[in-house]
């Protein structure tokens, strides 16, 4: 076997474990969820799998808990993104503004980051 054959073997040998884990823990569960989403399968009757189309999804959208949780997630995302951007912009303006206490603001802001790093280092 030449050098090219060895390279292919080692490439496959290094890729196989990662690809196997990816398939078992990502691809296979997603495919099974897709199949089970369109069937009337029950854990109590393992051999009875009936195709029911979009009925599961219609039933899911009729639940108020799902609609409420989607709304809460959307609301939380919008509020946190807007608040984070506004707060970050205001902090940037304060850091670059010509103020009497500019050095104090900068040191107070960066000290909080430094303190977090020191705490994380102390944990290890």
mmCIF file of C-alpha atoms in Angstrom:
data_model
loop_
_atom_site.group_PDB
_atom_site.id
_atom_site.type_symbol
_atom_site.label_atom_id
_atom_site.label_comp_id
_atom_site.label_asym_id
_atom_site.label_seq_id
_atom_site.Cartn_x
_atom_site.Cartn_y
_atom_site.Cartn_z
ATOM 1 C CA UNK A 1 0.000 0.000 0.000
ATOM 2 C CA UNK A 2 1.404 3.341 -1.004
ATOM 3 C CA UNK A 3 1.446 6.635 0.797
ATOM 4 C CA UNK A 4 -1.855 7.646 -0.783
ATOM 5 C CA UNK A 5 -3.606 4.506 0.544
ATOM 6 C CA UNK A 6 -2.292 5.153 4.065
ATOM 7 C CA UNK A 7 -3.539 8.730 3.959
ATOM 8 C CA UNK A 8 -7.038 7.596 2.971
ATOM 9 C CA UNK A 9 -7.068 4.961 5.700
ATOM 10 C CA UNK A 10 -5.989 7.404 8.402
ATOM 11 C CA UNK A 11 -8.443 10.032 7.175
ATOM 12 C CA UNK A 12 -11.284 7.533 7.398
ATOM 13 C CA UNK A 13 -10.051 6.254 10.767
ATOM 14 C CA UNK A 14 -10.024 9.748 12.255
ATOM 15 C CA UNK A 15 -13.362 10.788 10.716
ATOM 16 C CA UNK A 16 -15.310 7.637 11.546
ATOM 17 C CA UNK A 17 -15.726 8.091 15.346
ATOM 18 C CA UNK A 18 -16.858 11.695 15.030
ATOM 19 C CA UNK A 19 -19.211 10.944 12.166
ATOM 20 C CA UNK A 20 -20.638 7.970 14.075
ATOM 21 C CA UNK A 21 -21.339 10.119 17.141
ATOM 22 C CA UNK A 22 -22.870 12.813 14.912
ATOM 23 C CA UNK A 23 -25.109 10.258 13.216
ATOM 24 C CA UNK A 24 -26.217 8.525 16.430
ATOM 25 C CA UNK A 25 -26.868 11.663 18.472
ATOM 26 C CA UNK A 26 -28.064 14.126 15.797
ATOM 27 C CA UNK A 27 -29.084 12.649 12.446
ATOM 28 C CA UNK A 28 -30.885 9.528 13.709
ATOM 29 C CA UNK A 29 -32.965 11.283 16.421
ATOM 30 C CA UNK A 30 -34.000 14.011 13.979
ATOM 31 C CA UNK A 31 -35.076 11.472 11.376
ATOM 32 C CA UNK A 32 -37.034 9.509 13.987
ATOM 33 C CA UNK A 33 -38.713 12.707 15.214
ATOM 34 C CA UNK A 34 -39.711 13.503 11.659
ATOM 35 C CA UNK A 35 -41.221 10.036 11.220
ATOM 36 C CA UNK A 36 -42.964 10.034 14.613
ATOM 37 C CA UNK A 37 -44.323 13.544 14.049
ATOM 38 C CA UNK A 38 -46.522 12.282 11.225
ATOM 39 C CA UNK A 39 -47.644 9.051 12.906
ATOM 40 C CA UNK A 40 -49.944 7.997 15.730
ATOM 41 C CA UNK A 41 -47.305 5.978 17.586
ATOM 42 C CA UNK A 42 -47.597 5.093 21.256
ATOM 43 C CA UNK A 43 -45.015 3.692 23.640
ATOM 44 C CA UNK A 44 -47.677 1.280 24.908
ATOM 45 C CA UNK A 45 -48.337 -0.200 21.462
ATOM 46 C CA UNK A 46 -44.920 -0.427 19.851
ATOM 47 C CA UNK A 47 -46.011 -2.391 16.805
ATOM 48 C CA UNK A 48 -48.960 -0.141 15.895
ATOM 49 C CA UNK A 49 -47.689 2.798 13.875
ATOM 50 C CA UNK A 50 -50.378 4.609 11.863
ATOM 51 C CA UNK A 51 -49.781 7.572 9.577
ATOM 52 C CA UNK A 52 -52.002 10.498 10.556
ATOM 53 C CA UNK A 53 -50.542 13.357 8.533
ATOM 54 C CA UNK A 54 -50.594 16.800 10.109
ATOM 55 C CA UNK A 55 -53.071 15.921 12.892
ATOM 56 C CA UNK A 56 -50.350 15.972 15.568
ATOM 57 C CA UNK A 57 -49.276 19.452 14.538
ATOM 58 C CA UNK A 58 -52.873 20.734 14.384
ATOM 59 C CA UNK A 59 -53.489 19.378 17.880
ATOM 60 C CA UNK A 60 -50.267 20.964 19.106
ATOM 61 C CA UNK A 61 -51.217 24.400 17.760
ATOM 62 C CA UNK A 62 -54.614 24.164 19.483
ATOM 63 C CA UNK A 63 -52.895 23.974 22.888
ATOM 64 C CA UNK A 64 -52.774 27.352 24.606
ATOM 65 C CA UNK A 65 -49.606 26.441 26.496
ATOM 66 C CA UNK A 66 -47.637 26.069 23.256
ATOM 67 C CA UNK A 67 -48.905 29.339 21.826
ATOM 68 C CA UNK A 68 -48.192 31.108 25.130
ATOM 69 C CA UNK A 69 -44.687 29.663 25.357
ATOM 70 C CA UNK A 70 -43.905 30.701 21.770
ATOM 71 C CA UNK A 71 -45.159 34.219 22.529
ATOM 72 C CA UNK A 72 -43.106 34.416 25.748
ATOM 73 C CA UNK A 73 -39.991 33.223 23.926
ATOM 74 C CA UNK A 74 -40.502 35.780 21.153
ATOM 75 C CA UNK A 75 -41.134 38.579 23.670
ATOM 76 C CA UNK A 76 -38.085 37.628 25.772
ATOM 77 C CA UNK A 77 -35.876 37.524 22.678
ATOM 78 C CA UNK A 78 -36.999 40.924 21.405
ATOM 79 C CA UNK A 79 -36.691 42.599 24.821
ATOM 80 C CA UNK A 80 -33.262 41.160 25.619
ATOM 81 C CA UNK A 81 -31.817 41.927 22.177
ATOM 82 C CA UNK A 82 -33.082 45.509 22.182
ATOM 83 C CA UNK A 83 -32.097 46.111 25.820
ATOM 84 C CA UNK A 84 -28.650 44.589 25.288
ATOM 85 C CA UNK A 85 -27.981 46.714 22.225
ATOM 86 C CA UNK A 86 -29.227 49.927 23.832
ATOM 87 C CA UNK A 87 -27.263 49.278 27.030
ATOM 88 C CA UNK A 88 -24.123 48.409 25.070
ATOM 89 C CA UNK A 89 -24.454 51.523 22.939
ATOM 90 C CA UNK A 90 -24.942 53.743 26.001
ATOM 91 C CA UNK A 91 -21.942 52.188 27.747
ATOM 92 C CA UNK A 92 -19.862 52.786 24.629
ATOM 93 C CA UNK A 93 -20.941 56.419 24.513
ATOM 94 C CA UNK A 94 -20.070 56.882 28.197
ATOM 95 C CA UNK A 95 -16.675 55.212 27.730
ATOM 96 C CA UNK A 96 -15.768 57.551 24.859
ATOM 97 C CA UNK A 97 -17.369 60.763 26.128
ATOM 98 C CA UNK A 98 -15.163 63.549 27.423
ATOM 99 C CA UNK A 99 -16.337 63.568 31.032
ATOM 100 C CA UNK A 100 -14.648 64.567 34.266
ATOM 101 C CA UNK A 101 -14.877 61.035 35.618
ATOM 102 C CA UNK A 102 -14.056 59.283 32.325
ATOM 103 C CA UNK A 103 -11.168 57.296 33.800
ATOM 104 C CA UNK A 104 -13.322 56.262 36.766
ATOM 105 C CA UNK A 105 -16.097 54.990 34.462
ATOM 106 C CA UNK A 106 -13.625 53.087 32.324
ATOM 107 C CA UNK A 107 -11.887 51.494 35.289
ATOM 108 C CA UNK A 108 -15.214 50.571 36.944
ATOM 109 C CA UNK A 109 -16.460 49.006 33.715
ATOM 110 C CA UNK A 110 -13.312 47.011 33.008
ATOM 111 C CA UNK A 111 -12.826 46.063 36.658
ATOM 112 C CA UNK A 112 -16.072 44.079 36.539
ATOM 113 C CA UNK A 113 -14.717 42.064 33.607
ATOM 114 C CA UNK A 114 -11.397 41.581 35.368
ATOM 115 C CA UNK A 115 -13.131 40.439 38.557
ATOM 116 C CA UNK A 116 -15.106 37.828 36.619
ATOM 117 C CA UNK A 117 -11.928 36.477 35.044
ATOM 118 C CA UNK A 118 -10.202 36.313 38.419
ATOM 119 C CA UNK A 119 -13.169 34.478 39.919
ATOM 120 C CA UNK A 120 -13.141 31.953 37.075
ATOM 121 C CA UNK A 121 -9.421 31.387 37.512
ATOM 122 C CA UNK A 122 -9.928 30.839 41.239
ATOM 123 C CA UNK A 123 -12.532 28.154 40.515
ATOM 124 C CA UNK A 124 -9.913 26.046 38.813
#
